[in-house]
mmCIF file with all atom_site columns, C-alpha atoms in Angstrom:
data_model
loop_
_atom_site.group_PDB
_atom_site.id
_atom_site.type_symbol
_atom_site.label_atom_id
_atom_site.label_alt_id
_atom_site.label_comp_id
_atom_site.label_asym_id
_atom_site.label_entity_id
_atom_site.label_seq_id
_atom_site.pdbx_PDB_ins_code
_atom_site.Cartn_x
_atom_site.Cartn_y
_atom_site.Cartn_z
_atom_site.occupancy
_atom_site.B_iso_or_equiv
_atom_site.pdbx_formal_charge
_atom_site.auth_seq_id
_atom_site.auth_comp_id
_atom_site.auth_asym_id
_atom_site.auth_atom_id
_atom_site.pdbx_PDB_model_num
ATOM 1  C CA . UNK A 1 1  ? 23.602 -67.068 26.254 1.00 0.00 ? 1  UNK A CA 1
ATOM 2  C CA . UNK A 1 2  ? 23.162 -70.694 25.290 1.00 0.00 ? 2  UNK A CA 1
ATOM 3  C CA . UNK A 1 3  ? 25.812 -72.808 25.808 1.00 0.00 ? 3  UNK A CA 1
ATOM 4  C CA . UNK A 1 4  ? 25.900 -75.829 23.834 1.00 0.00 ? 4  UNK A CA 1
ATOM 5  C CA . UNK A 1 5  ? 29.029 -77.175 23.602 1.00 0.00 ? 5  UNK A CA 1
ATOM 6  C CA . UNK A 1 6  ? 29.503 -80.924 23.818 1.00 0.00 ? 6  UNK A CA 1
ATOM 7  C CA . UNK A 1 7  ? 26.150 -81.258 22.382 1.00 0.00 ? 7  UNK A CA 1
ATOM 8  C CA . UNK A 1 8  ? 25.384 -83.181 19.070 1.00 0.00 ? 8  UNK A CA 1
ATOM 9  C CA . UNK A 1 9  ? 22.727 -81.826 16.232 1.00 0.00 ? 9  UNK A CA 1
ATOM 10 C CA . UNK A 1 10 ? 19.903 -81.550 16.740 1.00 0.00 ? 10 UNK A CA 1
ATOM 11 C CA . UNK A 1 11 ? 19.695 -80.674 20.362 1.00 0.00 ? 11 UNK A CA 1
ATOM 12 C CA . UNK A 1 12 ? 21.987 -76.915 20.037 1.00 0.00 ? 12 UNK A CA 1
ATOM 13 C CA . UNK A 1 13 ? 19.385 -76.091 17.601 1.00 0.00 ? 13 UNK A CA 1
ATOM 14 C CA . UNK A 1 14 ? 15.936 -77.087 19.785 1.00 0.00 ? 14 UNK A CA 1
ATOM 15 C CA . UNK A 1 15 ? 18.091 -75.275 22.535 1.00 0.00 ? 15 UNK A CA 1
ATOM 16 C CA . UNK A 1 16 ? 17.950 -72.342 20.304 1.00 0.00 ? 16 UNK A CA 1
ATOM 17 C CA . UNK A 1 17 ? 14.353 -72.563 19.126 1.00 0.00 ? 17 UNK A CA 1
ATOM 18 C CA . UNK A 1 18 ? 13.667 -72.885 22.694 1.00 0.00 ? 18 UNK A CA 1
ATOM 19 C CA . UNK A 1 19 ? 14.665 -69.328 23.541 1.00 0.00 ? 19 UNK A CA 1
ATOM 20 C CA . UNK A 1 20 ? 14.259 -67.095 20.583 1.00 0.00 ? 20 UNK A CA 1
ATOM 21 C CA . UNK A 1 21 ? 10.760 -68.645 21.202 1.00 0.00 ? 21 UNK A CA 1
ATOM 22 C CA . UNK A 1 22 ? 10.490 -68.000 24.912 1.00 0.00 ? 22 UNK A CA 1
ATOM 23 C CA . UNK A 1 23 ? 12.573 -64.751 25.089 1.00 0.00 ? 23 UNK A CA 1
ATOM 24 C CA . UNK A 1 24 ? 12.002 -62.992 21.401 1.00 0.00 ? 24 UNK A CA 1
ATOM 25 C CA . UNK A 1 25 ? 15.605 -62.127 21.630 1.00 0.00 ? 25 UNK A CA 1
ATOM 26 C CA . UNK A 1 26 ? 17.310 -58.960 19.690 1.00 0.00 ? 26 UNK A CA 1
ATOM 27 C CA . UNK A 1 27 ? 20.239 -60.721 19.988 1.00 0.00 ? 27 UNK A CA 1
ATOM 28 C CA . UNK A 1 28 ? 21.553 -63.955 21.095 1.00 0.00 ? 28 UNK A CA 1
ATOM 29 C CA . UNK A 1 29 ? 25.011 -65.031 22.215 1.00 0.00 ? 29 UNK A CA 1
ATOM 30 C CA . UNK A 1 30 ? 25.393 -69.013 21.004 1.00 0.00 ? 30 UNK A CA 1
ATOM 31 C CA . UNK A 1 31 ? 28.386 -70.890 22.557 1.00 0.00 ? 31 UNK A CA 1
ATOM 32 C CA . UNK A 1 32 ? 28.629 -73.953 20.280 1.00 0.00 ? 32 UNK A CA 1
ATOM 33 C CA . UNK A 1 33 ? 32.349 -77.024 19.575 1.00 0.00 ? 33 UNK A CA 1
ATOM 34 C CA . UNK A 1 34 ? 31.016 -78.048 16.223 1.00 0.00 ? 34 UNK A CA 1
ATOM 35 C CA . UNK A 1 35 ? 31.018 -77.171 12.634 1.00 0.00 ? 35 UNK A CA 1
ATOM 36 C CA . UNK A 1 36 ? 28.008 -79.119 11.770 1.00 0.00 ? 36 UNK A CA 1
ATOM 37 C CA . UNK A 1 37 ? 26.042 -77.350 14.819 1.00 0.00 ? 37 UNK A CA 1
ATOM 38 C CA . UNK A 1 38 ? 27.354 -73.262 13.273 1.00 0.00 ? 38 UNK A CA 1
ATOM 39 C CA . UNK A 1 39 ? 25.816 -74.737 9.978  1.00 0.00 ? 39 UNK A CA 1
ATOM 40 C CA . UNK A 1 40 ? 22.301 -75.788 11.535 1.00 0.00 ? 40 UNK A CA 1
ATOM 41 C CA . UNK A 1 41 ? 21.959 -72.603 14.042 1.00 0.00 ? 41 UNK A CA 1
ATOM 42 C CA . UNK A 1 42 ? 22.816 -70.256 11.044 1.00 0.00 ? 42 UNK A CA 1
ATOM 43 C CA . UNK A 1 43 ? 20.267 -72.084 8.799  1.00 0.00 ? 43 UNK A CA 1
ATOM 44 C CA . UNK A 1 44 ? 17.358 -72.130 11.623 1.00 0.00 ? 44 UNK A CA 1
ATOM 45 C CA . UNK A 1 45 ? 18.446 -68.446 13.002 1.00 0.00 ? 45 UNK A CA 1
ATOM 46 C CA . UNK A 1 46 ? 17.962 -66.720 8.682  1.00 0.00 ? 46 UNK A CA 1
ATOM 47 C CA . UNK A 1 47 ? 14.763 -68.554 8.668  1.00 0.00 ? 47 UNK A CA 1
ATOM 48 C CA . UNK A 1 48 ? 13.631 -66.886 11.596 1.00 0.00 ? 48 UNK A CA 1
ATOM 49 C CA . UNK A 1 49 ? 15.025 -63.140 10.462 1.00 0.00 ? 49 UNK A CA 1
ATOM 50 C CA . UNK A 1 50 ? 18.351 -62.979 12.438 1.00 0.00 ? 50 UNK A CA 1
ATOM 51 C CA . UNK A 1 51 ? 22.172 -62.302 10.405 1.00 0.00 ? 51 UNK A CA 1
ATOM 52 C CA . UNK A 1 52 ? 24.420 -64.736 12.290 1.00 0.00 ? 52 UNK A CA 1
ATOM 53 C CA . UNK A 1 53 ? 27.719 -63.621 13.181 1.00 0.00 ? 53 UNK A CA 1
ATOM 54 C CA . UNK A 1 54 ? 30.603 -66.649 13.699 1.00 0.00 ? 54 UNK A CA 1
ATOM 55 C CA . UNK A 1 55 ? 34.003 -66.280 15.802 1.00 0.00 ? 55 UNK A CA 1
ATOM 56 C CA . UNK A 1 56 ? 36.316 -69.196 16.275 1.00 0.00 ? 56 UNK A CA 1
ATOM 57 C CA . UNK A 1 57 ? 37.461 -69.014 20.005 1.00 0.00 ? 57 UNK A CA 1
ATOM 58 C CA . UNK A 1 58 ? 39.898 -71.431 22.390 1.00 0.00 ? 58 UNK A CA 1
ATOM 59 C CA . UNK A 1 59 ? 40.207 -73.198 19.668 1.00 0.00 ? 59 UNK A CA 1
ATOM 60 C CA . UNK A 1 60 ? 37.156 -75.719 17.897 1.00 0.00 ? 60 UNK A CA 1
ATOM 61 C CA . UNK A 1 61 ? 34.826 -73.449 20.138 1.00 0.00 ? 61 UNK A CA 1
ATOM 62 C CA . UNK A 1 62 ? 32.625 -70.956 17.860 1.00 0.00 ? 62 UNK A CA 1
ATOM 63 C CA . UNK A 1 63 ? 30.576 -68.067 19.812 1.00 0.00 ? 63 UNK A CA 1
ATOM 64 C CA . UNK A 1 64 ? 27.517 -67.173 17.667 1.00 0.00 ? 64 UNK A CA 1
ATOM 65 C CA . UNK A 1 65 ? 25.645 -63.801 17.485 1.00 0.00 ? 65 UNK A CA 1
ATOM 66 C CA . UNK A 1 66 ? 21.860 -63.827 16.665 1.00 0.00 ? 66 UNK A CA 1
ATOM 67 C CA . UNK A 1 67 ? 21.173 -60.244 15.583 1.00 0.00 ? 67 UNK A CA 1
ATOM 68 C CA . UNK A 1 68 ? 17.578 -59.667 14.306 1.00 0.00 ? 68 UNK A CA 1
ATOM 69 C CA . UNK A 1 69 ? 17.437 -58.013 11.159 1.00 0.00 ? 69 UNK A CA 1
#
């Protein structure tokens, strides 16, 4: 899980390089408070082969799922 809420662009994204790098993840849980920040993930995460899943939660919070396709 990366949590990276309170964070501004570009950082959640490095945060996420950093571990599908390090870890070669299947799947990924990404806990992000920012539009901007779902937009960025889901654009690095399909360049690297993974279908990004979105849910809204307590509201302005968005939990991501990294699958690999």
């Amino acid at each position: 899980m990366v949590d990276a809420r309170g964070l501004s662009c570009p950082v959640p994204v490095v945060m996420v390089q950093k571990a599908v790098n390090a870890e070669k993840p299947n799947e990924l849980e990404v806990l992000v408070d920012a539009m901007v920040c779902v937009e960025n993930i889901t654009r690095y995460a399909s360049s690297q082969g993974y279908t990004v899943d979105v849910k809204e939660v307590d509201g302005g919070e968005f939990l991501m799922t990294l699958k690999k396709a």
